[in-house]
Coordinates of C-alpha atoms in Angstrom, one line a residue:
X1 CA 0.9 -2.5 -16.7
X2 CA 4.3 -1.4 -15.2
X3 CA 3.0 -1.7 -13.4
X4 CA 3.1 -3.3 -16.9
X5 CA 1.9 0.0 -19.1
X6 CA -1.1 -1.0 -21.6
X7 CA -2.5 -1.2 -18.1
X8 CA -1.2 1.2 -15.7
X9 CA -2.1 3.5 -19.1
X10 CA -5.7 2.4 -17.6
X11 CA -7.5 4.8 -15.2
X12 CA -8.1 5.2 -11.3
X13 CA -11.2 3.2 -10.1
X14 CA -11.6 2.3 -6.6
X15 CA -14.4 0.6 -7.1
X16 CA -15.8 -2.5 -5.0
X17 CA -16.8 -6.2 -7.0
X18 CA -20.3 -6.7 -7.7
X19 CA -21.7 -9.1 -4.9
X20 CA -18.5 -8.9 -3.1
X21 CA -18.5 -9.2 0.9
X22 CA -15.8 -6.2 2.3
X23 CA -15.1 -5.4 5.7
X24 CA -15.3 -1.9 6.7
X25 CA -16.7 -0.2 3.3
X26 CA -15.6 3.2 5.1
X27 CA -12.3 2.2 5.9
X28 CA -9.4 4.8 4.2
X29 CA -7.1 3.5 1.0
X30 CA -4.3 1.5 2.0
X31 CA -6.0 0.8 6.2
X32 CA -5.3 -2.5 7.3
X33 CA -8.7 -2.8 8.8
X34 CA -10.4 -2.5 4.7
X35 CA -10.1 -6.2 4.5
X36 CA -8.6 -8.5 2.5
X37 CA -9.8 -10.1 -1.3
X38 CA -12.1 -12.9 -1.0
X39 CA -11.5 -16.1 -3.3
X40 CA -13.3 -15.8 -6.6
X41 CA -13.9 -18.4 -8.7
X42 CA -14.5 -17.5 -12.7
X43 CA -17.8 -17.3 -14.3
X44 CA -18.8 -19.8 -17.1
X45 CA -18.3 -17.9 -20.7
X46 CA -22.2 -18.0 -22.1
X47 CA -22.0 -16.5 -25.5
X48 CA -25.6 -15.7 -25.1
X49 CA -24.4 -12.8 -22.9
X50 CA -22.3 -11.3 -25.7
X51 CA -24.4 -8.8 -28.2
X52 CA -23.6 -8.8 -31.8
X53 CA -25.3 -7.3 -34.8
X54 CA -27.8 -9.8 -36.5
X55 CA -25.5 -11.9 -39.1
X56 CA -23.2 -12.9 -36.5
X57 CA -22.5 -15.6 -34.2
X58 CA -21.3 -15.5 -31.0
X59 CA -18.9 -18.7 -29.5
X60 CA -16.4 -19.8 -27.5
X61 CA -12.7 -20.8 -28.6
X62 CA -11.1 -21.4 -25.2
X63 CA -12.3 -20.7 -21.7
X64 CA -10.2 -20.9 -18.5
X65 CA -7.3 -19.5 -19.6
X66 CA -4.9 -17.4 -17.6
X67 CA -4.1 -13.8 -18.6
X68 CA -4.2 -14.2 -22.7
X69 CA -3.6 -10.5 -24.1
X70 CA -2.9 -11.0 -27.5
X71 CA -3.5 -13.5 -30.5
X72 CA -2.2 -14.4 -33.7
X73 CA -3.7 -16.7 -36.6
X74 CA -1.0 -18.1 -38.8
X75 CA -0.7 -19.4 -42.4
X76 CA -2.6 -23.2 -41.0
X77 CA -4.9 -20.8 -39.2
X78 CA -3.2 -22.2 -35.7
X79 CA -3.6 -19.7 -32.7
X80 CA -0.9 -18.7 -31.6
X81 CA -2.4 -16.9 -27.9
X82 CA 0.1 -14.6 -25.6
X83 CA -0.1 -15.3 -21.7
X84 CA 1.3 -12.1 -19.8
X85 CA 2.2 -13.5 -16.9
X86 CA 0.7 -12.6 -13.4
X87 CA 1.1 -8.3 -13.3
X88 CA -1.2 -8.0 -10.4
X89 CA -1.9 -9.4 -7.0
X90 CA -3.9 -12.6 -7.2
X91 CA -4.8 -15.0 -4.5
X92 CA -4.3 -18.1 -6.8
X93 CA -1.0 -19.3 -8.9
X94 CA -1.1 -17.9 -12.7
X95 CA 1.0 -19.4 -15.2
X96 CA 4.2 -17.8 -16.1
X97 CA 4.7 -15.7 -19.5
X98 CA 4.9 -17.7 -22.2
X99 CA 2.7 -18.2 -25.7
X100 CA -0.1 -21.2 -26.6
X101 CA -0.1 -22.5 -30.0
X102 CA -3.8 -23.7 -30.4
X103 CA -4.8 -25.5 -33.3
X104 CA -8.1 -24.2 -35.3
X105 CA -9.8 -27.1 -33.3
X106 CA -8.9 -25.5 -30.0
X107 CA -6.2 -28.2 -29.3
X108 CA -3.3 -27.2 -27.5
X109 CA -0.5 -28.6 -30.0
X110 CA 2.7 -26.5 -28.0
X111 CA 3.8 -23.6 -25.7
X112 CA 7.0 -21.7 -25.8
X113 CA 8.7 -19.6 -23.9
X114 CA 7.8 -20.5 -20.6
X115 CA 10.9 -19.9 -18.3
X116 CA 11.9 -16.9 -21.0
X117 CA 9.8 -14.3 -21.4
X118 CA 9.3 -11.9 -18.3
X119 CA 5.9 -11.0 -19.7
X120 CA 3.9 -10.8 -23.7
X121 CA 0.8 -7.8 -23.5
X122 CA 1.2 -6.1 -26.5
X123 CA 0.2 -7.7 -30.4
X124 CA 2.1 -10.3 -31.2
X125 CA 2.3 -10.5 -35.5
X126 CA 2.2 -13.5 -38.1
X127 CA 4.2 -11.9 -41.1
X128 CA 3.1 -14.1 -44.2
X129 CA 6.1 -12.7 -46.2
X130 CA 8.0 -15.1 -44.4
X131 CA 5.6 -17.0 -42.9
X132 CA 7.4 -16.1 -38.9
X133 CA 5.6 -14.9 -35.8
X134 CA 7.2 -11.8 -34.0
X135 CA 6.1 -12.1 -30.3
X136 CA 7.0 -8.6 -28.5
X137 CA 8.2 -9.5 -24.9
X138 CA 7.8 -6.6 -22.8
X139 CA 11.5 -6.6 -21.2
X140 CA 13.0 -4.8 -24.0
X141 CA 12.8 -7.2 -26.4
X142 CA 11.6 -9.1 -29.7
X143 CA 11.9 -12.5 -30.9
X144 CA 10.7 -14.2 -33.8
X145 CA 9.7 -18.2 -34.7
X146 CA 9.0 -19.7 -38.4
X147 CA 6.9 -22.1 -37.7
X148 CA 5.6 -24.1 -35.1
X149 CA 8.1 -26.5 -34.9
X150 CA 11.0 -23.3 -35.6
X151 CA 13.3 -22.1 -32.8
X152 CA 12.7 -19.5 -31.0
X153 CA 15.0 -17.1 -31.6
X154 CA 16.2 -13.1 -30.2
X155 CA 16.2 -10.6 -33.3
X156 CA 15.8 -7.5 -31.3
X157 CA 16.9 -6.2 -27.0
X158 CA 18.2 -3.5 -25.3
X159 CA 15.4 -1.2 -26.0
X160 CA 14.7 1.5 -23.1
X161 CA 13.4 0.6 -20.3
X162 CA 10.9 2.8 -18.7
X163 CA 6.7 3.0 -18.1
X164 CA 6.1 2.4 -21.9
X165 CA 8.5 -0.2 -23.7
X166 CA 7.9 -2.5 -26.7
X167 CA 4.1 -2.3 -27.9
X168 CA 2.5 -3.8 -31.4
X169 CA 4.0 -5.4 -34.2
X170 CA 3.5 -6.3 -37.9
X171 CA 5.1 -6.5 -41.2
X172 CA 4.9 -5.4 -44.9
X173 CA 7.3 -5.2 -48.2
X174 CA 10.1 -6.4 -46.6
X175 CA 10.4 -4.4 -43.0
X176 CA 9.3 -5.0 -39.8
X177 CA 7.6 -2.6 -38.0
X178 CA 7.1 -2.3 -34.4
X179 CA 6.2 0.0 -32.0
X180 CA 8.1 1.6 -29.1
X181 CA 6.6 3.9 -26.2
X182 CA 7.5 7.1 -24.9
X183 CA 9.5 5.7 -21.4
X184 CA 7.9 8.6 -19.4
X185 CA 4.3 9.8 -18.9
X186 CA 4.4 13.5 -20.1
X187 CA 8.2 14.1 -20.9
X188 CA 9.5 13.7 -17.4
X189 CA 12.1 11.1 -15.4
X190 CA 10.3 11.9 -12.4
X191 CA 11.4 10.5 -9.3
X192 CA 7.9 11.6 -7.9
X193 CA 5.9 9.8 -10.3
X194 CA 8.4 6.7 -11.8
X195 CA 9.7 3.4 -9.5
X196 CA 12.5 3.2 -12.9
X197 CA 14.2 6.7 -12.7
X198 CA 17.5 5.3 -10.7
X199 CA 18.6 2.3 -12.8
X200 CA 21.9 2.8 -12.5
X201 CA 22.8 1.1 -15.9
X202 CA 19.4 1.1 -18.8
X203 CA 20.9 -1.4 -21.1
X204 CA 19.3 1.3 -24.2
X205 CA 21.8 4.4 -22.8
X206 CA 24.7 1.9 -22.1
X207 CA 24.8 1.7 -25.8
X208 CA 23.4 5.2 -26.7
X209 CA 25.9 7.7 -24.6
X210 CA 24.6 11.2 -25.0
X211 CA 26.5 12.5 -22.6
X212 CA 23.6 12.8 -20.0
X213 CA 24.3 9.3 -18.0
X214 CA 23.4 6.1 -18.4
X215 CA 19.6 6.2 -16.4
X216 CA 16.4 5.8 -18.1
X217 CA 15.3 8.9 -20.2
X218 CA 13.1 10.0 -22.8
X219 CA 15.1 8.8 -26.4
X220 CA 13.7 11.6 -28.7
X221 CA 13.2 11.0 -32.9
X222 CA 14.3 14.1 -34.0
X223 CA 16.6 17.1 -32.7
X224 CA 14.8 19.8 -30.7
X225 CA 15.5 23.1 -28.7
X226 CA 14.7 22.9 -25.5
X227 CA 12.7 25.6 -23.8
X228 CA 13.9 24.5 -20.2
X229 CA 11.4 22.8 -18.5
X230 CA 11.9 21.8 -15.3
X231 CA 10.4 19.6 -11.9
X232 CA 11.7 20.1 -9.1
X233 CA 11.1 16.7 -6.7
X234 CA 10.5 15.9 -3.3
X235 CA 14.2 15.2 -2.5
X236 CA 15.1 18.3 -4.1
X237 CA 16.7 17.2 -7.0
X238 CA 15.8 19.4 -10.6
X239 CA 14.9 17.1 -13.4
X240 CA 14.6 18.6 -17.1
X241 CA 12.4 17.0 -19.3
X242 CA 13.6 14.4 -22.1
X243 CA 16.2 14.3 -19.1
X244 CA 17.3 11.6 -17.0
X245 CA 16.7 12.4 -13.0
X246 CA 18.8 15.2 -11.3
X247 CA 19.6 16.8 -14.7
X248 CA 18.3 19.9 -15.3
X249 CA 17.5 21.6 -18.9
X250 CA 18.7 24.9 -20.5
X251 CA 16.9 27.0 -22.6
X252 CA 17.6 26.5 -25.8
X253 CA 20.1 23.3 -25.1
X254 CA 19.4 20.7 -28.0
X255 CA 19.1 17.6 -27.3
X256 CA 19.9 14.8 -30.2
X257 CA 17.7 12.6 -32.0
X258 CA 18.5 8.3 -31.2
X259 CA 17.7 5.4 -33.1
X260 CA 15.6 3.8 -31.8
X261 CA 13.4 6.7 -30.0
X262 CA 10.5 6.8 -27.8
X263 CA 6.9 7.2 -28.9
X264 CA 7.9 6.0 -32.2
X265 CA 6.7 3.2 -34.8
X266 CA 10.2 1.8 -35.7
X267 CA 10.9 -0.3 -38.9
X268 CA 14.1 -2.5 -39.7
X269 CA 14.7 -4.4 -43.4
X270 CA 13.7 -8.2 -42.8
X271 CA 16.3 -9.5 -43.1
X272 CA 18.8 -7.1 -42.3
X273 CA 20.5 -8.9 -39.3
X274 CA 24.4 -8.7 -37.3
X275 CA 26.4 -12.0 -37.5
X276 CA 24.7 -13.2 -34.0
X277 CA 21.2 -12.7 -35.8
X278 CA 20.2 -9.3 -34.3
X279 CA 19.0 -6.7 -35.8
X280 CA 21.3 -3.7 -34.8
X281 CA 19.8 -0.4 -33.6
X282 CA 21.7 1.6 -36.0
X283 CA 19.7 -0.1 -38.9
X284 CA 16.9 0.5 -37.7
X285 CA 14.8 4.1 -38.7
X286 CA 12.1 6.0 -37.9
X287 CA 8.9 5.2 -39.7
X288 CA 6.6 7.4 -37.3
X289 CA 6.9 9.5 -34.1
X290 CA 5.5 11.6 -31.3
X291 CA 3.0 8.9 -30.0
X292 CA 2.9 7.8 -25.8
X293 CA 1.9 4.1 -25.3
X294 CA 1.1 2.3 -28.9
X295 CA -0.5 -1.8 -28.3
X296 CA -1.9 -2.1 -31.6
X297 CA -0.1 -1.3 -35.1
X298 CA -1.4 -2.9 -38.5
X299 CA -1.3 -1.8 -41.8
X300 CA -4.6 -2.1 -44.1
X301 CA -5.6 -5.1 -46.3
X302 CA -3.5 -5.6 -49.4
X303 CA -5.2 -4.3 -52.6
X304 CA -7.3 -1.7 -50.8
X305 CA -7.0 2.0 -50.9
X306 CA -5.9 0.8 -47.4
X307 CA -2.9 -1.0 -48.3
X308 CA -0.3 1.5 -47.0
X309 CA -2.3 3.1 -44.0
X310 CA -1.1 1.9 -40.9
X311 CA -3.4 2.3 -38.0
X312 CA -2.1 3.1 -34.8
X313 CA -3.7 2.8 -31.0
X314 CA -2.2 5.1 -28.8
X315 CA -2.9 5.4 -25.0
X316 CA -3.2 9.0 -24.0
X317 CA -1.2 10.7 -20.8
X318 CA -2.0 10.2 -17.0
X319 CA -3.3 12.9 -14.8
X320 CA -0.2 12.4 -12.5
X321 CA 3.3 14.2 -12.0
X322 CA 4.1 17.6 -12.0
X323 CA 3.7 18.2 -15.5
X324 CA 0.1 17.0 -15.1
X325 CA -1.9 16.5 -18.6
X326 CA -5.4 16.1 -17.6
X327 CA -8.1 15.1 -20.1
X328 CA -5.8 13.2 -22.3
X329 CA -8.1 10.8 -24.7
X330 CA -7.1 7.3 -26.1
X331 CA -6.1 7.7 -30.0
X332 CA -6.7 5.9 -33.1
X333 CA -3.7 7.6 -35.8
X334 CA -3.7 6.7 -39.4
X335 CA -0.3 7.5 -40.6
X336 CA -0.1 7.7 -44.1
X337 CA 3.6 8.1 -44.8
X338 CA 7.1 8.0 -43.7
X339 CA 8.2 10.5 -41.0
X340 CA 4.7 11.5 -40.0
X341 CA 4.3 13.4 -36.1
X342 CA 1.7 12.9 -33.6
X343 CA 3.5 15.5 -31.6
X344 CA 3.8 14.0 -28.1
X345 CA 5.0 15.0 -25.5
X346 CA 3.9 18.5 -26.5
X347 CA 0.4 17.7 -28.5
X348 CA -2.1 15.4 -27.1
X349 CA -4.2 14.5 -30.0
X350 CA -5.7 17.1 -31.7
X351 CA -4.6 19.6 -29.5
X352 CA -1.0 21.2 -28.2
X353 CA -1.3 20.6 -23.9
X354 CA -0.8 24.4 -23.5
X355 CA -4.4 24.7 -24.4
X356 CA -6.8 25.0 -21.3
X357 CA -8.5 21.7 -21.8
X358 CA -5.6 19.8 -20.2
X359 CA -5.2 21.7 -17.4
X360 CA -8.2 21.8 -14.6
X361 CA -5.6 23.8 -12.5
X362 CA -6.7 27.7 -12.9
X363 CA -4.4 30.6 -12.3
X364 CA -5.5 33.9 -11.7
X365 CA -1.8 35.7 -11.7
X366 CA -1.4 35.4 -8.2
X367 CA 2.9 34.3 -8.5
X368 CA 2.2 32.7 -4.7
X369 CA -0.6 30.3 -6.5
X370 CA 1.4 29.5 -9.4
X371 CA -0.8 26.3 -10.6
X372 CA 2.2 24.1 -11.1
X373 CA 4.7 25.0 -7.9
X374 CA 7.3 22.1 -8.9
X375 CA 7.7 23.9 -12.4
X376 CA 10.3 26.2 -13.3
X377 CA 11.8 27.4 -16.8
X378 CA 15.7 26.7 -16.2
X379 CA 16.1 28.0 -12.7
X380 CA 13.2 30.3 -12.8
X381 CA 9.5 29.4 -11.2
X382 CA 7.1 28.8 -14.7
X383 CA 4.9 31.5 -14.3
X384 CA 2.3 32.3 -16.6
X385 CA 1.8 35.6 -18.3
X386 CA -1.2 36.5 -17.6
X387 CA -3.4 37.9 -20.5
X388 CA -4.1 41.6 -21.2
X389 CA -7.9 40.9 -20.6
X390 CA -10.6 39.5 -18.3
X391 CA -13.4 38.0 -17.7
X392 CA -15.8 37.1 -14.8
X393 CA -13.9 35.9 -12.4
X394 CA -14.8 32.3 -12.3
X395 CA -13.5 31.7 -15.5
X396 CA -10.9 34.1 -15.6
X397 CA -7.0 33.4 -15.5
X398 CA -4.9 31.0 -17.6
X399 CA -4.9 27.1 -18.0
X400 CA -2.7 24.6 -19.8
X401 CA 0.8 22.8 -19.5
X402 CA 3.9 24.1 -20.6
X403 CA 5.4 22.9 -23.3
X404 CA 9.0 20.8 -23.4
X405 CA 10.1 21.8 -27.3
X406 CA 10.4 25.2 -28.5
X407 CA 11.3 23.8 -32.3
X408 CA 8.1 22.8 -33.7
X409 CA 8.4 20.5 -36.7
X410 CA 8.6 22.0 -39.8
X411 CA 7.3 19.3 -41.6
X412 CA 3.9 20.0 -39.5
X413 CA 1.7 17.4 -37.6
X414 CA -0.8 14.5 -38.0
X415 CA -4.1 14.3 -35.9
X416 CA -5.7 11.2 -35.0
X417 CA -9.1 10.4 -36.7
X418 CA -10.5 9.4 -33.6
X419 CA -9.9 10.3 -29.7
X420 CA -11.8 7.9 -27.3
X421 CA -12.6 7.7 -23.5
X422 CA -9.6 8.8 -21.3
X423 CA -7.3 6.1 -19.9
X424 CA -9.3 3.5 -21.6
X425 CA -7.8 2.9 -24.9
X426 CA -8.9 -0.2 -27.7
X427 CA -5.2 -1.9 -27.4
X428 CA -5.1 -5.0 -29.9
X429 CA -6.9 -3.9 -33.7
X430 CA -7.3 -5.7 -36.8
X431 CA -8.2 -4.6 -40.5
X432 CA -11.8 -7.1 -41.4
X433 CA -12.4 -8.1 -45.0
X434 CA -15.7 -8.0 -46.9
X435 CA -15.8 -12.0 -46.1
X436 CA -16.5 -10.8 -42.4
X437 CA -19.3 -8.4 -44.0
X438 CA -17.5 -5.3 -42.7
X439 CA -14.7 -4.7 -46.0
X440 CA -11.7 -2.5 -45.0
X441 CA -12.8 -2.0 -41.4
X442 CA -11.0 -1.7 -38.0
X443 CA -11.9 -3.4 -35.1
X444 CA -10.5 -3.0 -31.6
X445 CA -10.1 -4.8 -28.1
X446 CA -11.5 -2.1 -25.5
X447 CA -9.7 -3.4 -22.4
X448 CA -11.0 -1.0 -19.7
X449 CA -9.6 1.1 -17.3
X450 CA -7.3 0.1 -13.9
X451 CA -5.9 2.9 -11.3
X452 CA -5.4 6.3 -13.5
X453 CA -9.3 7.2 -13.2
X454 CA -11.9 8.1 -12.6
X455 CA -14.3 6.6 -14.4
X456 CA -16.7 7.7 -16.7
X457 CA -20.9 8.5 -16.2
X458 CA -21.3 5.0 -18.5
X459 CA -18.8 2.2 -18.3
X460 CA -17.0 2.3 -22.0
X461 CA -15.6 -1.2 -21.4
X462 CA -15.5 -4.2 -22.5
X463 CA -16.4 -4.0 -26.3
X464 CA -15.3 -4.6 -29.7
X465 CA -15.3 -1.3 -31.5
X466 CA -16.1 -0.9 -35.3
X467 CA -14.2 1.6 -37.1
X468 CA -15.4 2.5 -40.3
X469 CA -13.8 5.0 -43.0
X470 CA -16.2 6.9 -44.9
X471 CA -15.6 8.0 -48.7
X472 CA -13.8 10.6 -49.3
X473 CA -12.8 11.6 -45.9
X474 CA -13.9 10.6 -41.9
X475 CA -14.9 7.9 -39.6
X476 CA -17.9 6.2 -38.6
X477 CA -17.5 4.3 -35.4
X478 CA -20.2 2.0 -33.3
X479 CA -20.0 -0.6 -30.2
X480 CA -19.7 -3.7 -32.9
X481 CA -19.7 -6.0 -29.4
X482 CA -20.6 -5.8 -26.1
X483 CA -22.4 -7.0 -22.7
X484 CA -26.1 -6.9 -22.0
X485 CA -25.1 -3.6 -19.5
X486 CA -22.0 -1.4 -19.6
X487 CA -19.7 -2.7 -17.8
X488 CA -17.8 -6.2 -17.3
X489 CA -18.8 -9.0 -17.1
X490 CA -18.5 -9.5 -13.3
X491 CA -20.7 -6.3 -12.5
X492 CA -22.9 -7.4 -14.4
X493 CA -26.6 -8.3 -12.8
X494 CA -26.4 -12.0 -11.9
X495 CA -28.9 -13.0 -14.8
X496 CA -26.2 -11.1 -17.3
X497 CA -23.2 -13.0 -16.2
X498 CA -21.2 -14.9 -18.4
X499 CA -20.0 -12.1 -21.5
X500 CA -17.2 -10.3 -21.5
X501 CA -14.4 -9.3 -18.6
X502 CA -11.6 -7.4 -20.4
X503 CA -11.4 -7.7 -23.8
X504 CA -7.6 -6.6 -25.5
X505 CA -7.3 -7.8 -29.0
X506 CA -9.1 -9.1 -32.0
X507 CA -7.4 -11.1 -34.7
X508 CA -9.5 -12.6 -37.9
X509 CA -8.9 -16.3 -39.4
X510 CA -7.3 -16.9 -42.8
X511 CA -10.6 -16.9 -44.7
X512 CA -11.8 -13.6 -42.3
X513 CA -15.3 -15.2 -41.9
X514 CA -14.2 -15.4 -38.1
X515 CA -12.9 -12.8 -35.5
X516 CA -11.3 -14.2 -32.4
X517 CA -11.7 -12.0 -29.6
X518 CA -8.9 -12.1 -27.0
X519 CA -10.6 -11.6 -23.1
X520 CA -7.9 -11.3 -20.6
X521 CA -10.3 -12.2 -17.7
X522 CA -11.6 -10.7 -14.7
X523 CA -9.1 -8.1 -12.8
X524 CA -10.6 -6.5 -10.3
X525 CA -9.2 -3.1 -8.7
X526 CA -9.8 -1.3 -5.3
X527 CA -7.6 0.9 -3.7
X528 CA -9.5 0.7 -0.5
X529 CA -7.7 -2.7 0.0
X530 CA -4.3 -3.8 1.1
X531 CA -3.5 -4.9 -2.1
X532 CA -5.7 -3.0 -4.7
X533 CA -6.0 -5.8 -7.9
X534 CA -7.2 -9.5 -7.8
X535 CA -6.7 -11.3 -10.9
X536 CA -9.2 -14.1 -11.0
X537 CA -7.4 -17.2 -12.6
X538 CA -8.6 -19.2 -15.6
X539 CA -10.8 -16.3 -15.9
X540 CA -9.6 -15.5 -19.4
X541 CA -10.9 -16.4 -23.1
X542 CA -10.9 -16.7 -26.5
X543 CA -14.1 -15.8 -28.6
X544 CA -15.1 -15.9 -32.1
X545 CA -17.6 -13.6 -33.9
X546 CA -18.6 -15.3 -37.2
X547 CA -20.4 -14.0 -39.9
X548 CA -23.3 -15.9 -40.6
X549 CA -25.0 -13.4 -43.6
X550 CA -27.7 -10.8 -44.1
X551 CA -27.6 -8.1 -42.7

């Protein structure tokens, strides 16, 4: 989305609307003569068009809304739903950032925030220890409300400001925990690849001086040796990574840990506020780190063998930059405990980016045809070493990205127990109870992808994925809901129409019989336009699921 991130963190389609009319279909990206959007009205929600396993029951909450991302059910089962606020080009007005309070009959009883917030995408989080919702506003800060009839109030600001700010939230045993992207896409302030690179003044390095100046960088969790990785942009300025623009990297410089840090699951004591009812940064602490671009973070239902797992969506790298990380998948961590390490910028899942699966650039030890020309190891072209052996020549030569940290963590590394489709990542999740007939499963939004492509054979989007955790150890995982035919719900065949557009969080009522099913509403994107989204107002909805027995 940064454009806001839990969408720019989407993928590269140029595709063209189902049923569209377009002038000049072979006109270039960005030619004037490719036509402009024509007005769309939404499609009526027909639950019919939604498929669910038998034992549940399909409806609708509330239609024609505008841009809902995120939901929350608190302790009267009142919904509280998160507008984002218009983040792409639309023909038509959409209403400003702010949150709907709905009752459980679908009554609007209040909004908030409208003429506040700059935009709310990520989870927003009822904590029932003291009965307060957290809504995550993605300019840096958080703010909390007891209550529907509480004040609104700022507990937490100045976090960094880059492509990936403030993501999920949620609470348990007294501490708030909230997530906090990785600013950059792979490591890099790159003034090739980033609109935020020049801010003179990033409220987050204001406060944190490291000595490096005061424009948006990477904020790291713990202290590492740098191995001297460097771009080298158009204008000729050298960038290290972790670094802010136009300052180059060492080898073997170390660069400080900061609290708060990038990529990180972050946790402060509720509670534990200054005298103008902030929570500082300096007590906050790491809970979890090395992750890119986390929407969804909740912990496991209490009394489970779940209880203290906290799952973790995490949207994988884009295929752009210099230090280009192809292949990257969309994540699903479980950390465990304290101080676990996805190992991002430098592992992408399951694997470290200097393997050959993120690289589809192939170099044959030719130094003129180095595969990355705009990388250099301090002042040095990165060259790779090529191996003492080879193969046929199609496949022989090196692949892979170089790596940022030459300290790896001693402590060792976490893998994710499931990688999905790249660019493409379930945002919102939420842990189901055996009243929903699915006991200690995870379920997750799958909003779809935007402009990072391409896209896959089969459209993976929009659904409700099912999670399940087998006993002792792994995953089972299955489409829980979905369209007639892959795809949304506006390429869909006309006698299809009416399911889902772009579905980005799931959230369960008190007594978990009911899953409400957050549908942001029908974007479009083509790059063969002048402008390359349309956002179709009072496009978006709420669903439920509800189990209705049997199996």
């Amino acid at each position: 989305m940064r454009m806001p991130t839990w969408m720019i963190l989407a993928a590269f389609v140029a595709v063209l609307p189902a049923g569209q009319a377009m002038a000049d279909m072979d006109a270039k990206p960005g030619s004037p003569t490719a036509g402009d959007w024509l007005k769309r009205t939404p499609v009526t929600p027909n639950p019919d068009k939604v498929i669910v396993p038998s034992g549940y029951k399909v409806g609708v909450f509330k239609a024609g809304l505008d841009t809902p991302s995120a939901a929350a059910v608190d302790k009267d089962d009142n919904v509280w739903v998160a507008i984002s606020g218009q983040l792409f080009n639309t023909l038509d007005t959409i209403e400003p950032p702010h949150v709907k309070i709905f009752g459980k009959d679908g009554n609007l009883i209040k909004e908030i925030g409208r003429g506040i917030f700059k935009t709310v995408m990520n989870e927003i989080g009822y904590c029932a220890e003291n009965d307060t919702m957290y809504i995550p506003e993605y300019g840096e800060k958080i703010w909390e409300m007891k209550g529907i009839n509480g004040e609104l109030k700022l507990i937490i600001k100045d976090l960094p400001i880059g492509d990936h700010r403030n993501g999920g939230i949620t609470c348990k045993d007294g501490f708030l925990y909230f997530a906090l992207g990785l600013p950059s896409n792979t490591g890099f302030a790159d003034p090739d690849n980033h609109g935020w690179t020049d801010i003179p003044n990033d409220p987050f390095w204001v406060k944190h001086k490291d000595g490096l100046g005061t424009t948006p960088h990477d904020p790291i969790c713990r202290d590492i040796i740098h191995t001297g990785l460097n771009v080298k942009s158009s204008d000729g300025r050298m960038t290290g990574a972790l670094m802010p623009v136009g300052v180059p990297a060492k080898p073997g410089q170390v660069v400080k840990a900061q609290v708060p840090c990038g990529g990180s699951v972050m946790r402060v004591k509720l509670g534990d506020k200054d005298g103008e009812g902030i929570y500082p940064h300096e007590k906050m602490e790491v809970y979890a780190m090395g992750f890119r671009n986390m929407s969804g973070v909740r912990f496991g239902p209490k009394g489970t063998r779940f209880e203290n797992a906290l799952a973790v969506t995490d949207n994988g790298s884009n295929d752009v930059g210099h230090r280009r990380i192809a292949n990257a998948a969309e994540k699903l961590w479980i950390v465990t405990e304290k101080g676990q390490d996805g190992g991002f910028p430098d592992k992408e899942g399951m694997n470290f980016v200097s393997n050959k699966r993120f690289s589809m650039i192939m170099y044959r030890g030719n130094p003129v045809d180095r595969p990355y020309p705009q990388l250099y190891i301090g002042d040095k072209p990165f060259v790779p070493k090529m191996p003492p052996y080879h193969f046929q020549k199609h496949i022989d030569g090196v692949r892979g990205v170089p790596l940022t940290i030459a300290n790896p963590n001693p402590n060792g590394y976490i893998n994710p127990v499931l990688e999905w489709d790249t660019n493409n990542t379930p945002n919102g999740i939420s842990w189901s109870t055996k009243n929903f007939g699915a006991e200690n499963t995870l379920f997750g939004g799958v909003y779809g992808i935007l402009d990072t492509g391409p896209e896959s054979l089969i459209p993976t989007w929009p659904l409700v994925l099912k999670v399940e955790f087998l006993d002792p150890t792994g995953i089972k995982w299955s489409i829980f809901a979905h369209n007639i035919d892959p795809g949304p719900n506006a390429y869909q065949k006309p006698e299809n129409r009416g399911g889902f557009e772009r579905t980005n969080d799931c959230v369960f009522t008190n007594d978990g019989k009911t899953m409400y099913v957050v549908d942001y509403g029908e974007v479009f994107a083509n790059f063969y336009m002048p402008t390359p989204f349309y956002t179709v107002p009072k496009s978006g909805v709420i669903w439920t699921i509800t189990y209705t027995g049997g199996k």
